[in-house]
Tab-separated table of C-alpha atoms in Angstrom:
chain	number	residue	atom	x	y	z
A	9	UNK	CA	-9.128	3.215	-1.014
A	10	UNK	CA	-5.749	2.402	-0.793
A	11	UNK	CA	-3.156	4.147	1.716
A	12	UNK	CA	-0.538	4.842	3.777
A	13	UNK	CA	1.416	7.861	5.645
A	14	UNK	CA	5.472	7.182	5.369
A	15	UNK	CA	8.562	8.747	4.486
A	16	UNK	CA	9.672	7.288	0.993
A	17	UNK	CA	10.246	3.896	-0.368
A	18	UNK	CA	9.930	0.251	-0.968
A	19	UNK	CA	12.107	-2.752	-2.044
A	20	UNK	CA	12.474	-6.554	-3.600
A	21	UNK	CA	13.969	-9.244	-4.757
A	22	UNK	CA	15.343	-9.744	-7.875
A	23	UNK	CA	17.003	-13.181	-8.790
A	24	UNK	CA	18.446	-11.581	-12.067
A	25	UNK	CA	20.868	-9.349	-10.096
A	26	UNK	CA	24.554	-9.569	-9.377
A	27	UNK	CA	25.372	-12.647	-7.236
A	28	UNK	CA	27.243	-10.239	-4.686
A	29	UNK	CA	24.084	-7.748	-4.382
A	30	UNK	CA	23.590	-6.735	-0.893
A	31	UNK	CA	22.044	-4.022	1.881
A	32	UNK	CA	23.877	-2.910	4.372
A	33	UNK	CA	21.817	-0.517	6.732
A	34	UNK	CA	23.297	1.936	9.057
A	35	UNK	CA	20.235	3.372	10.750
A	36	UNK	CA	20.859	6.068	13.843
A	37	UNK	CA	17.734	7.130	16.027
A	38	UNK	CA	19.948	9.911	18.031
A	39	UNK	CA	17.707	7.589	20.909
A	40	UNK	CA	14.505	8.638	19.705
A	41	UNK	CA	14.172	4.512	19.200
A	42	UNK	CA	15.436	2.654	22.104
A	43	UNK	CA	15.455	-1.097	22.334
A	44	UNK	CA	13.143	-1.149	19.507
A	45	UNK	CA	12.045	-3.785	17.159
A	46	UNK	CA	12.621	-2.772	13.443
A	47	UNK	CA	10.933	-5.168	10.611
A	48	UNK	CA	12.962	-4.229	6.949
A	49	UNK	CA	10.630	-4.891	4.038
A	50	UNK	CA	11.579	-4.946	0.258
A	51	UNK	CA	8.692	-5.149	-2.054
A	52	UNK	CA	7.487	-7.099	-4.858
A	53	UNK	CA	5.025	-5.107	-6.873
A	54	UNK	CA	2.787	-3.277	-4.685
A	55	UNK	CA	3.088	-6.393	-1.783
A	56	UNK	CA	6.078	-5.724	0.880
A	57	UNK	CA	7.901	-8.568	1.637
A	58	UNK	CA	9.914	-9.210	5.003
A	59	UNK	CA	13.866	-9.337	4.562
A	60	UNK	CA	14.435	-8.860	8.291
A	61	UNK	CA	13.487	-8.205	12.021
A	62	UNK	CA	16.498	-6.416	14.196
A	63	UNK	CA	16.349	-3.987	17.506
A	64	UNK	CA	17.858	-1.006	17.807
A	65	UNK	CA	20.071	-0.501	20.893
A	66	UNK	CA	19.644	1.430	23.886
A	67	UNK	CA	20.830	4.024	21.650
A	68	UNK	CA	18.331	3.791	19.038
A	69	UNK	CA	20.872	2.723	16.721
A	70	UNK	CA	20.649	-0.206	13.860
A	71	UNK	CA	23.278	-2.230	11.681
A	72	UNK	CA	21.396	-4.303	9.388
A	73	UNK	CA	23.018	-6.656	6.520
A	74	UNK	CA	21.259	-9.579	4.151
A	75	UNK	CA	23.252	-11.223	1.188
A	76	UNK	CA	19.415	-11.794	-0.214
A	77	UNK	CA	20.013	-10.633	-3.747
A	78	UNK	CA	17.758	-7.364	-4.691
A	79	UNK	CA	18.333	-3.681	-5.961
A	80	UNK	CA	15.282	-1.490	-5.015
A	81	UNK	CA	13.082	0.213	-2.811
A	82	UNK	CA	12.715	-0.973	0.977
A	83	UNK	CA	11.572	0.438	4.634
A	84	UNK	CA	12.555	-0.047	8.062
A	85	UNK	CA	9.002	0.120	9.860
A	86	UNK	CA	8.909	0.742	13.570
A	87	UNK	CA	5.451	-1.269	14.780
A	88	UNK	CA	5.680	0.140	18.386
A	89	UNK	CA	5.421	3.665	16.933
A	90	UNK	CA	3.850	3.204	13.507
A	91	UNK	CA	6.776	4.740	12.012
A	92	UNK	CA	8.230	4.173	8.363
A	93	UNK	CA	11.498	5.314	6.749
A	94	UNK	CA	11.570	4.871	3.004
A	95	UNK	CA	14.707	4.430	1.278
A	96	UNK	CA	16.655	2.793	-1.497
A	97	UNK	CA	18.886	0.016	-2.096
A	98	UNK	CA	21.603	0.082	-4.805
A	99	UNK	CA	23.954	-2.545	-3.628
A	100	UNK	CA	25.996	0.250	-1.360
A	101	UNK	CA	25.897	1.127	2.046
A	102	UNK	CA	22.886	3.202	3.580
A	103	UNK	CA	23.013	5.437	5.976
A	104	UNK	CA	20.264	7.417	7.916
A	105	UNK	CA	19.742	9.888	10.831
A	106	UNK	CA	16.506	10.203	12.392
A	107	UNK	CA	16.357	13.507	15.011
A	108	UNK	CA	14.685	13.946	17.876
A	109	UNK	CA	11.055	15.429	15.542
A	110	UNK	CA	11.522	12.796	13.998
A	111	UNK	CA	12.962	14.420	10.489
A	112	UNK	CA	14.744	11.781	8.325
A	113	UNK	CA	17.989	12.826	6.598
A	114	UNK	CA	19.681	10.655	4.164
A	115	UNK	CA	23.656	10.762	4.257
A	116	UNK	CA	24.577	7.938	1.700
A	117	UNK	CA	24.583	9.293	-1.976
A	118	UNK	CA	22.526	7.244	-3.508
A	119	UNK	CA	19.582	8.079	-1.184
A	120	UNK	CA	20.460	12.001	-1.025
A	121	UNK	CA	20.201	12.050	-4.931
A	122	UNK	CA	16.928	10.279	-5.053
A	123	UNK	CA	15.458	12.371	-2.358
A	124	UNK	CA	16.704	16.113	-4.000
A	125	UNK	CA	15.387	14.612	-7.516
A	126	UNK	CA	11.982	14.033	-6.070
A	127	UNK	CA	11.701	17.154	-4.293
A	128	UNK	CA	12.613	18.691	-7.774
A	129	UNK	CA	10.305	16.653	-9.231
A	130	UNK	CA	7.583	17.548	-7.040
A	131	UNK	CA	8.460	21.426	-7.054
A	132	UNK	CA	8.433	21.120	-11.397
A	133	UNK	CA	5.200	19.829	-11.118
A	134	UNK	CA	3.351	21.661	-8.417
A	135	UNK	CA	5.061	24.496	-8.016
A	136	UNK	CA	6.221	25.502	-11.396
A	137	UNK	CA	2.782	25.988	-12.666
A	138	UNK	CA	1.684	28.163	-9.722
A	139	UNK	CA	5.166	30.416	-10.123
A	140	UNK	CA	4.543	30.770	-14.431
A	141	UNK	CA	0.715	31.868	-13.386
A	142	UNK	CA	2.153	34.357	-10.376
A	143	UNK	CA	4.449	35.934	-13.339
A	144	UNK	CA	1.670	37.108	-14.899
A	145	UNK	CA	0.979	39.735	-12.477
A	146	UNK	CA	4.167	41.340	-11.656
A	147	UNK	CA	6.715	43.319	-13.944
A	148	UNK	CA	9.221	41.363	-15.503
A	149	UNK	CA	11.889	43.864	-14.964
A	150	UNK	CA	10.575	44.512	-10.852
A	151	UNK	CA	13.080	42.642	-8.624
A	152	UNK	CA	10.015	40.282	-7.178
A	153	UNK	CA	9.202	39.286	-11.488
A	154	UNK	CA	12.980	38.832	-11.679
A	155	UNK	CA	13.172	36.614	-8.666
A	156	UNK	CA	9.830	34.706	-10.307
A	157	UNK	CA	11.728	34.331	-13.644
A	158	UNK	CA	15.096	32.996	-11.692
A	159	UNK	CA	13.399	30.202	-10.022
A	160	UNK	CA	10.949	29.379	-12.753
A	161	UNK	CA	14.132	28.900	-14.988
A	162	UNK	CA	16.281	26.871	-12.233
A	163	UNK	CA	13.071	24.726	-11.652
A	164	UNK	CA	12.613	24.519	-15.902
A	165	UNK	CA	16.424	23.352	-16.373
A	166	UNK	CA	17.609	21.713	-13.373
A	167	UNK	CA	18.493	18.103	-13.526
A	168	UNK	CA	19.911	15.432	-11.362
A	169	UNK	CA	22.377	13.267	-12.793
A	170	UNK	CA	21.900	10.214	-11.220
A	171	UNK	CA	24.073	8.383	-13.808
A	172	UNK	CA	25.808	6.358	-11.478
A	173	UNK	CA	22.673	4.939	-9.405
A	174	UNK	CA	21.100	2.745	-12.158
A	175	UNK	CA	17.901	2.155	-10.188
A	176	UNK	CA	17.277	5.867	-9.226
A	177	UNK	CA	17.630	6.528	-12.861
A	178	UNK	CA	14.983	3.782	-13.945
A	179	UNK	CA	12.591	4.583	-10.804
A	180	UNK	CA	12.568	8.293	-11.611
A	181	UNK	CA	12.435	7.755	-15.397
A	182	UNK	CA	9.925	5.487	-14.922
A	183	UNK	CA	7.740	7.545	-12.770
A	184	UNK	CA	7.556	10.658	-14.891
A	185	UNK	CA	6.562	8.560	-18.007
A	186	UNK	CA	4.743	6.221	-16.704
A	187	UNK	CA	3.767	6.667	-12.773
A	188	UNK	CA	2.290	9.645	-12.670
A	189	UNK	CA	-1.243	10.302	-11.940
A	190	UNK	CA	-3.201	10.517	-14.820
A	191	UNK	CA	-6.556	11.049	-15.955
A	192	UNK	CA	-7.192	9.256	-19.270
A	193	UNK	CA	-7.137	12.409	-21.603
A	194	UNK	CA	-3.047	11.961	-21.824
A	195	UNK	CA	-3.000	12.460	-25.810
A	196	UNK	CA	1.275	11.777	-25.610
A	197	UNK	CA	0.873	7.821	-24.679
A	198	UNK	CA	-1.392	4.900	-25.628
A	199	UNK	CA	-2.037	1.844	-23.783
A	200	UNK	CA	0.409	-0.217	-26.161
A	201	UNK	CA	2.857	1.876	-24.926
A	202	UNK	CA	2.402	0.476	-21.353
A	203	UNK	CA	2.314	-2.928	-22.637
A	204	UNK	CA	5.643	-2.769	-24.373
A	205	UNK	CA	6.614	-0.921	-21.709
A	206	UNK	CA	6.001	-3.531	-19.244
A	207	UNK	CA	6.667	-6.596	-21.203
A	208	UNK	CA	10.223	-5.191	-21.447
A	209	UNK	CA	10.775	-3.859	-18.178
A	210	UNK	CA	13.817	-5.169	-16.373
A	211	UNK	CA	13.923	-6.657	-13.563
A	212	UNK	CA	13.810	-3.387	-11.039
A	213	UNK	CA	9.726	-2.753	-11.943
A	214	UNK	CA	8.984	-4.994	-9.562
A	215	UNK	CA	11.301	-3.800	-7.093
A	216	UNK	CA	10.318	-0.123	-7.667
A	217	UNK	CA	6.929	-0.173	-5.586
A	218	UNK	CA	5.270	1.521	-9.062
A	219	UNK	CA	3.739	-1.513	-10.823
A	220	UNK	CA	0.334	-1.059	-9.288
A	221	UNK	CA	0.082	2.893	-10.104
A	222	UNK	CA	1.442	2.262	-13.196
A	223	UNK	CA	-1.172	-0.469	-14.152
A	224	UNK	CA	-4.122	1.760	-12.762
A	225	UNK	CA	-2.685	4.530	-15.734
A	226	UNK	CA	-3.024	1.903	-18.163
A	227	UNK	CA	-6.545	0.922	-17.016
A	228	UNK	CA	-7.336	4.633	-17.539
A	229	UNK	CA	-5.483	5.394	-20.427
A	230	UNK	CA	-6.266	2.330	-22.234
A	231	UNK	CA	-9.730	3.474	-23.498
A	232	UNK	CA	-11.314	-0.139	-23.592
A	233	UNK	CA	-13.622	-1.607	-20.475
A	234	UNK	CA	-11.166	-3.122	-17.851
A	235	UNK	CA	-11.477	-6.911	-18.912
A	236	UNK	CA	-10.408	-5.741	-22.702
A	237	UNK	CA	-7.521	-4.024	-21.086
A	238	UNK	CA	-6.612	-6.518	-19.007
A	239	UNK	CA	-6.800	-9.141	-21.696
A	240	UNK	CA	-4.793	-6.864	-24.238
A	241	UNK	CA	-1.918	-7.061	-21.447
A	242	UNK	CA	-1.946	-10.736	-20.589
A	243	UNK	CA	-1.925	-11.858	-24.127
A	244	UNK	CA	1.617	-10.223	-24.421
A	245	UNK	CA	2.826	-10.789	-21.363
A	246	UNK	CA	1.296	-14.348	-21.227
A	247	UNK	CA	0.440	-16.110	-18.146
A	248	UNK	CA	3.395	-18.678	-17.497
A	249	UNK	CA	5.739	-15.691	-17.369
A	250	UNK	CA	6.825	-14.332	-13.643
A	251	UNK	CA	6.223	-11.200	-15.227
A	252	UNK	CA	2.645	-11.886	-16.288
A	253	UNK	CA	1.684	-13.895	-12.833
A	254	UNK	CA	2.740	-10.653	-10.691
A	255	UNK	CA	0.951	-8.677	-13.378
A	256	UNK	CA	-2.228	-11.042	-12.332
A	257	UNK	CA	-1.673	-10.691	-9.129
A	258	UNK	CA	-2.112	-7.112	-9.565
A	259	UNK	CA	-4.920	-6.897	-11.475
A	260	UNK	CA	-6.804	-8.763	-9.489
A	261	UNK	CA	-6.281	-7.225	-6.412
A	262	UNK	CA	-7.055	-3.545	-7.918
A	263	UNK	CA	-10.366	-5.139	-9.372
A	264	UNK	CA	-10.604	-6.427	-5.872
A	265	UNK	CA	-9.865	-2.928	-3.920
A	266	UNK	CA	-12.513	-0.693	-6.533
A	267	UNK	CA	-15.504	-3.409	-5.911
A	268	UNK	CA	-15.354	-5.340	-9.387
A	269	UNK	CA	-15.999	-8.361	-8.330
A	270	UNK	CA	-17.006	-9.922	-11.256
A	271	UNK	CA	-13.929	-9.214	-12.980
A	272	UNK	CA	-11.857	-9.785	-10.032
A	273	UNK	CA	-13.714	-13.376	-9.956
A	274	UNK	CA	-12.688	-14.275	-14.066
A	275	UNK	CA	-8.962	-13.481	-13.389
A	276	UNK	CA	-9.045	-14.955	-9.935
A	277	UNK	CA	-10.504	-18.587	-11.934
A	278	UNK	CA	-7.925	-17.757	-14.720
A	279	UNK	CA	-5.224	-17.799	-12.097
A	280	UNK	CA	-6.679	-20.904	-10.111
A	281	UNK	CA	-6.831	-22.906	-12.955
A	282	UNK	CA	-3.416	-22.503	-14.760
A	283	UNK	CA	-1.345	-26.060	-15.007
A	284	UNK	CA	2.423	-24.184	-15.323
A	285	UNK	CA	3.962	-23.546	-12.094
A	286	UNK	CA	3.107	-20.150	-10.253
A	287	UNK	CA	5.356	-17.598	-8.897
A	288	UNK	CA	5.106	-17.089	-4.743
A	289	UNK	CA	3.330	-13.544	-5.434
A	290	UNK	CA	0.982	-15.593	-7.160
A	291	UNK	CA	0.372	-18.283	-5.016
A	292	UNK	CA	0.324	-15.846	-2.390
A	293	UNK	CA	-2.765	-14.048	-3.669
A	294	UNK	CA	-4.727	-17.285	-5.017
A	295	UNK	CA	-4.407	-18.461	-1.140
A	296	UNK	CA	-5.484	-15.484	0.075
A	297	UNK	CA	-8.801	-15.457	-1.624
A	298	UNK	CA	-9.468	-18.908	-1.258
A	299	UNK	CA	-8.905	-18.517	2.794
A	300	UNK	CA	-11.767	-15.358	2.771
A	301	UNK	CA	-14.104	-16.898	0.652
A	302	UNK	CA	-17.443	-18.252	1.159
A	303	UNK	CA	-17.769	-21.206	2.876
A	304	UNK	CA	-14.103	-20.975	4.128
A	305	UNK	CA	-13.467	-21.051	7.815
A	306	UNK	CA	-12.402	-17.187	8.573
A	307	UNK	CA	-8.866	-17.245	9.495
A	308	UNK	CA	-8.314	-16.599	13.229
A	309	UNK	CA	-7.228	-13.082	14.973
A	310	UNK	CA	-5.651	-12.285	18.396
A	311	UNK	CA	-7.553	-9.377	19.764
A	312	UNK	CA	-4.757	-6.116	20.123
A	313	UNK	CA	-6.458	-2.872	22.005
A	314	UNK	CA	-9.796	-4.664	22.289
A	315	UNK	CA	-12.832	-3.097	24.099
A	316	UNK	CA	-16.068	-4.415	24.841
A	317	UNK	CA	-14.973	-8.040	24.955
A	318	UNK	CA	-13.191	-10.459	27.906
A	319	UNK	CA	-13.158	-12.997	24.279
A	320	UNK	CA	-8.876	-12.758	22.897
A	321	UNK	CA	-9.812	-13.713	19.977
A	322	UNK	CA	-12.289	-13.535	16.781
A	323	UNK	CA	-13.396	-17.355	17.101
A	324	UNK	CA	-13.690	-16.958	20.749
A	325	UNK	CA	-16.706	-14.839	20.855
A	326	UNK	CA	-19.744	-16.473	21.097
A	327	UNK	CA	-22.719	-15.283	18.460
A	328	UNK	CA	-25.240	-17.370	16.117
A	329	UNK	CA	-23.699	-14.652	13.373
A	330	UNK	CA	-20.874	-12.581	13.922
A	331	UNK	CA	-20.359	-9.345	10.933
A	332	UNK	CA	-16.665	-8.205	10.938
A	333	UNK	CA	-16.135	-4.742	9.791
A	334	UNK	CA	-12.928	-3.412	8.845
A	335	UNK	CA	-13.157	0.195	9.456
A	336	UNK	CA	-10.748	3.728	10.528
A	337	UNK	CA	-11.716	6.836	12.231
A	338	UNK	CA	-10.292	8.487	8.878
A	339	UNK	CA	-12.319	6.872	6.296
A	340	UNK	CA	-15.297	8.816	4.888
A	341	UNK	CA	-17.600	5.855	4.269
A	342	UNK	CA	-16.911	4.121	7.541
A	343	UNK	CA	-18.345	8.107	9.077
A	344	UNK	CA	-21.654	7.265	6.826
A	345	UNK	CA	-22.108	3.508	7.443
A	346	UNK	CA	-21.278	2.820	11.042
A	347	UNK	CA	-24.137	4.817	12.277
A	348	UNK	CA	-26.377	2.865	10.405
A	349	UNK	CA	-24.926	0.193	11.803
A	350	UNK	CA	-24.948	1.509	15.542
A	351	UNK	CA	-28.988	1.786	14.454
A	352	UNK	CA	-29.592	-1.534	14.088
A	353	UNK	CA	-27.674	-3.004	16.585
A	354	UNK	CA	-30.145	-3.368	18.703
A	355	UNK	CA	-31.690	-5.783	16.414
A	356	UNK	CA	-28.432	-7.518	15.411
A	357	UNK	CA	-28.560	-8.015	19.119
A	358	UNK	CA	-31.818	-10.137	19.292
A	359	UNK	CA	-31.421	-12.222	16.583
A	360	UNK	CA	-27.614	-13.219	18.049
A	361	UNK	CA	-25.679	-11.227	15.800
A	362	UNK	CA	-22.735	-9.663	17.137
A	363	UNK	CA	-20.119	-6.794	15.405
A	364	UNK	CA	-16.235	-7.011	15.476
A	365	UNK	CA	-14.762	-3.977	14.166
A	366	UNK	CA	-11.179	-3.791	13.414
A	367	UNK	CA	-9.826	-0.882	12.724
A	368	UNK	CA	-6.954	0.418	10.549
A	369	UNK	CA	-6.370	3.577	13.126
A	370	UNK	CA	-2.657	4.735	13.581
A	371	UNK	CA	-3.331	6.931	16.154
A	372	UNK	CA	-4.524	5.848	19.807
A	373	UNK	CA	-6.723	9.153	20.478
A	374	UNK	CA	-8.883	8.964	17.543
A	375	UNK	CA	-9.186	5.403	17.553
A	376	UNK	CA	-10.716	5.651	21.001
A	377	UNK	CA	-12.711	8.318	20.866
A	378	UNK	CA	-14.309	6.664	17.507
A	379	UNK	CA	-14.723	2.814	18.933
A	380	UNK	CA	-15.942	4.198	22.268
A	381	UNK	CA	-18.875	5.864	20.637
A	382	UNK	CA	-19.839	2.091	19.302
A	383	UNK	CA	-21.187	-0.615	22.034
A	384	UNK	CA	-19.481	-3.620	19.797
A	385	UNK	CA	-16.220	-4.744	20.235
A	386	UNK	CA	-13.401	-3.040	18.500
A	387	UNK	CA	-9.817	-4.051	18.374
A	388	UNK	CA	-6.683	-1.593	16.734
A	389	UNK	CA	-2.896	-2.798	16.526
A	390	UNK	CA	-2.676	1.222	15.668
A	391	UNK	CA	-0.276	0.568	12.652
A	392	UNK	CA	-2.855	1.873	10.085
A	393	UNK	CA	-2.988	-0.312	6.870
A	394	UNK	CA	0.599	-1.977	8.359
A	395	UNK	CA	-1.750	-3.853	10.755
A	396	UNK	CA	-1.601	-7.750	9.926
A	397	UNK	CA	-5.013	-8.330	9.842
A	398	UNK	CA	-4.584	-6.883	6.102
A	399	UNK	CA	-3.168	-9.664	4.374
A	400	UNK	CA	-4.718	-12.160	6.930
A	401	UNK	CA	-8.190	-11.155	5.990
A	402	UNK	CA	-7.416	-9.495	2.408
A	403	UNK	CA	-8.320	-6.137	3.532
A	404	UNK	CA	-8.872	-4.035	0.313
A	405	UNK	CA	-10.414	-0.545	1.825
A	406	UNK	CA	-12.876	0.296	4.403
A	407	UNK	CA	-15.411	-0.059	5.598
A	408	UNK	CA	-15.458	-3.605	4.017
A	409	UNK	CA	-17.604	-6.854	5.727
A	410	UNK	CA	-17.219	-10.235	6.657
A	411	UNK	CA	-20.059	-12.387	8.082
A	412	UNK	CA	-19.311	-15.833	9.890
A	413	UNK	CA	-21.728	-18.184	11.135
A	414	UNK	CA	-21.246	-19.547	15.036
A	415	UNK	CA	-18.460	-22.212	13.913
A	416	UNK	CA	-16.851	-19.227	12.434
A	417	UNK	CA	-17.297	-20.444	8.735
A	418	UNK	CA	-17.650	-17.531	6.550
A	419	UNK	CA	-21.135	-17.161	4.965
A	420	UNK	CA	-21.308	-13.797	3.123
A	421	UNK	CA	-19.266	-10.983	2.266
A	422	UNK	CA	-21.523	-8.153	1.616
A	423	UNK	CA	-19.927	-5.214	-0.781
A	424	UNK	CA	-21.764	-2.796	0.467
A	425	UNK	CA	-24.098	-1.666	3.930
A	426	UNK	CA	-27.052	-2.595	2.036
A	427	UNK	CA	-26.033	-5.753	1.021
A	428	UNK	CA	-24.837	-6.256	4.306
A	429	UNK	CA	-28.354	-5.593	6.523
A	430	UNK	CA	-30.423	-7.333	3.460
A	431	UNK	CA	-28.400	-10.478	4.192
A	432	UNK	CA	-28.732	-9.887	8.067
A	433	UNK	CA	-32.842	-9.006	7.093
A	434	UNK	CA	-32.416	-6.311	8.688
């Protein structure tokens, strides 16, 4: 599963841009925010990447400025309060108000017009369908059928012209054609289409935060098994490009998140083995593999929220076996698996095994009712999938497992509960 609650956005950078490209944040909290640490992300593919760490003043206020060159989607994420605003960047000034509940309004242009264009967008494809369906109950000619027919018109014919916001124009184009849901019964595109599509991109598709959904399309739409697909892709976009290494990247980390592991492992020794020089998204996800791999020495953790441990941090508890489970009070299959878990605890218990559960929770109540029904130790930052343990263990969904021997060195990671207890012999 892959996730997320926010506002709107994302962002990157994008070394082909103009050599005087820019943000310039103007950020206003009307003191909701005091004195409060702000990281600014951009984002390359579906990977944020950190452009900046500011405070706001004792006024919840924030004036934030980089000369890093990029055009794109970005966020301002507040960890103390697990808090996101979404916005864009088009090499002009932003400017946003945050009231007191917390609502978001956008007073810059470029960020107005991309927020009424996706609420249009959203209404023409939600609501549109539901109002021509209503229709066919009432009277055209009765005042409620002629109120039907006036917004089913002004939702048909309405459009933004976002001529003058050049990334706007490609993320929304992009996104109806290509970044949309879809199922794999589309008869209106082909897989080739994504492939030229991609190939020829500019430079904003990384920077647009829709490369992964619109690779998961192609997957679907594709018709051939996922390793035809993916090979179909790469042998256009060849791996020595930038384009084709993100691409990779991708791939292997959706392959990765939906339990492929097989595939995920050919593209991972693809990657691993090339002789050109890699791009940093790349390397990136190469190292993080290698670092959460068998026989690899499980990266260490500082314990935030912890209960039912005096230990600080993963390598300082003491167990012959210790099975880290990544887990949230919101996930379906951690509600089916950690019971079964909490079952045989007891035996994990004699034969020196013990559980670390960390836990992708944003909010404090339900993460502690949830770990408190569960006699291992748990530990929550409470900044849902924003947590750092994500990228420091390669956190893909939940519930997913880890289990270290008592030098910490990883010795299996089980896909599934069942693989997990046949392992333990449970």
């Amino acid at each position: 599963m892959i996730n997320n609650k926010s506002i709107f956005l994302g962002a990157m950078l994008s070394v082909a841009m103009m050599a005087n490209a820019q943000i310039s944040l103007k950020l206003s909290s009307s003191s909701v925010f005091p004195n409060q640490e702000v990281y600014i992300y951009g984002v390359n593919g579906s990977k944020d990447i950190m452009l900046g760490r500011e405070k706001t003043n004792n006024k919840g206020e924030l004036n934030f400025s980089s000369k890093q060159n990029y055009i794109g989607l970005m966020k301002a994420y507040f960890p103390d309060e697990n808090f996101t605003v979404r916005f864009v960047s088009e090499n002009k000034p932003v400017s946003i108000v945050i009231n007191q509940d917390k609502k978001i309004t956008y007073l810059d242009e470029a960020n107005k017009m991309m927020n009424t264009a996706q609420e249009l967008m959203h209404k023409s494809e939600i609501i549109l369908p539901a109002l021509v369906q209503i229709a066919g109950y009432y009277e055209p000619s009765s005042a409620f059928g002629k109120a039907l027919d006036q917004e089913i018109n002004f939702l048909k014919n309405t459009n933004t012209n976002t001529s003058a916001y050049p990334f706007v124009t490609y993320y929304l184009t992009t996104f109806s054609k290509y970044g949309k849901q879809m199922t794999g019964k589309e008869k209106n595109i082909k897989g080739e289409d994504f492939i030229s599509f991609i190939n020829k991109s500019g430079p904003y598709l990384e920077s647009s935060g829709l490369l992964r959904t619109i690779l998961l399309n192609y997957l679907n739409i594709s018709g051939k098994n996922p390793e035809q697909a993916t090979d179909d892709m790469m042998a256009v976009l060849q791996y020595e490009t930038p384009r084709g290494q993100t691409v990779l990247s991708e791939f292997i980390d959706i392959f990765d998140a939906y339990g492929m592991k097989d595939t995920k492992q050919k593209y991972l020794a693809n990657a691993q083995n090339l002789k050109c020089t890699i791009n940093d998204r790349l390397a990136k996800t190469i190292k993080a593999n290698k670092d959460t791999s068998v026989g690899a020495t499980l990266p260490n953790y500082a314990f935030v929220n912890a209960i039912n441990t005096k230990a600080k941090t993963v390598h300082e508890v003491k167990a012959d076996k210790k099975v880290i489970v990544f887990w949230s009070s919101t996930c379906a299959h951690c509600e089916t698996e950690l019971p079964k878990i909490l079952e045989k605890y007891p035996q994990m218990k004699q034969k020196g095994i013990e559980v670390i559960g960390l836990s992708l929770d944003a909010d404090k109540a339900n993460y502690e009712n949830k770990a408190n029904m569960y006699p291992w130790i748990n530990a929550s930052e409470l900044r849902g999938w924003n947590s750092s343990f994500v990228s420091t263990y390669n956190v893909h969904g939940t519930p997913s497992y880890y289990v270290v021997d008592n030098k910490n060195k990883i010795i299996a990671v089980p896909e599934h509960l069942q693989d997990l207890l046949q392992f333990l012999g449970l």
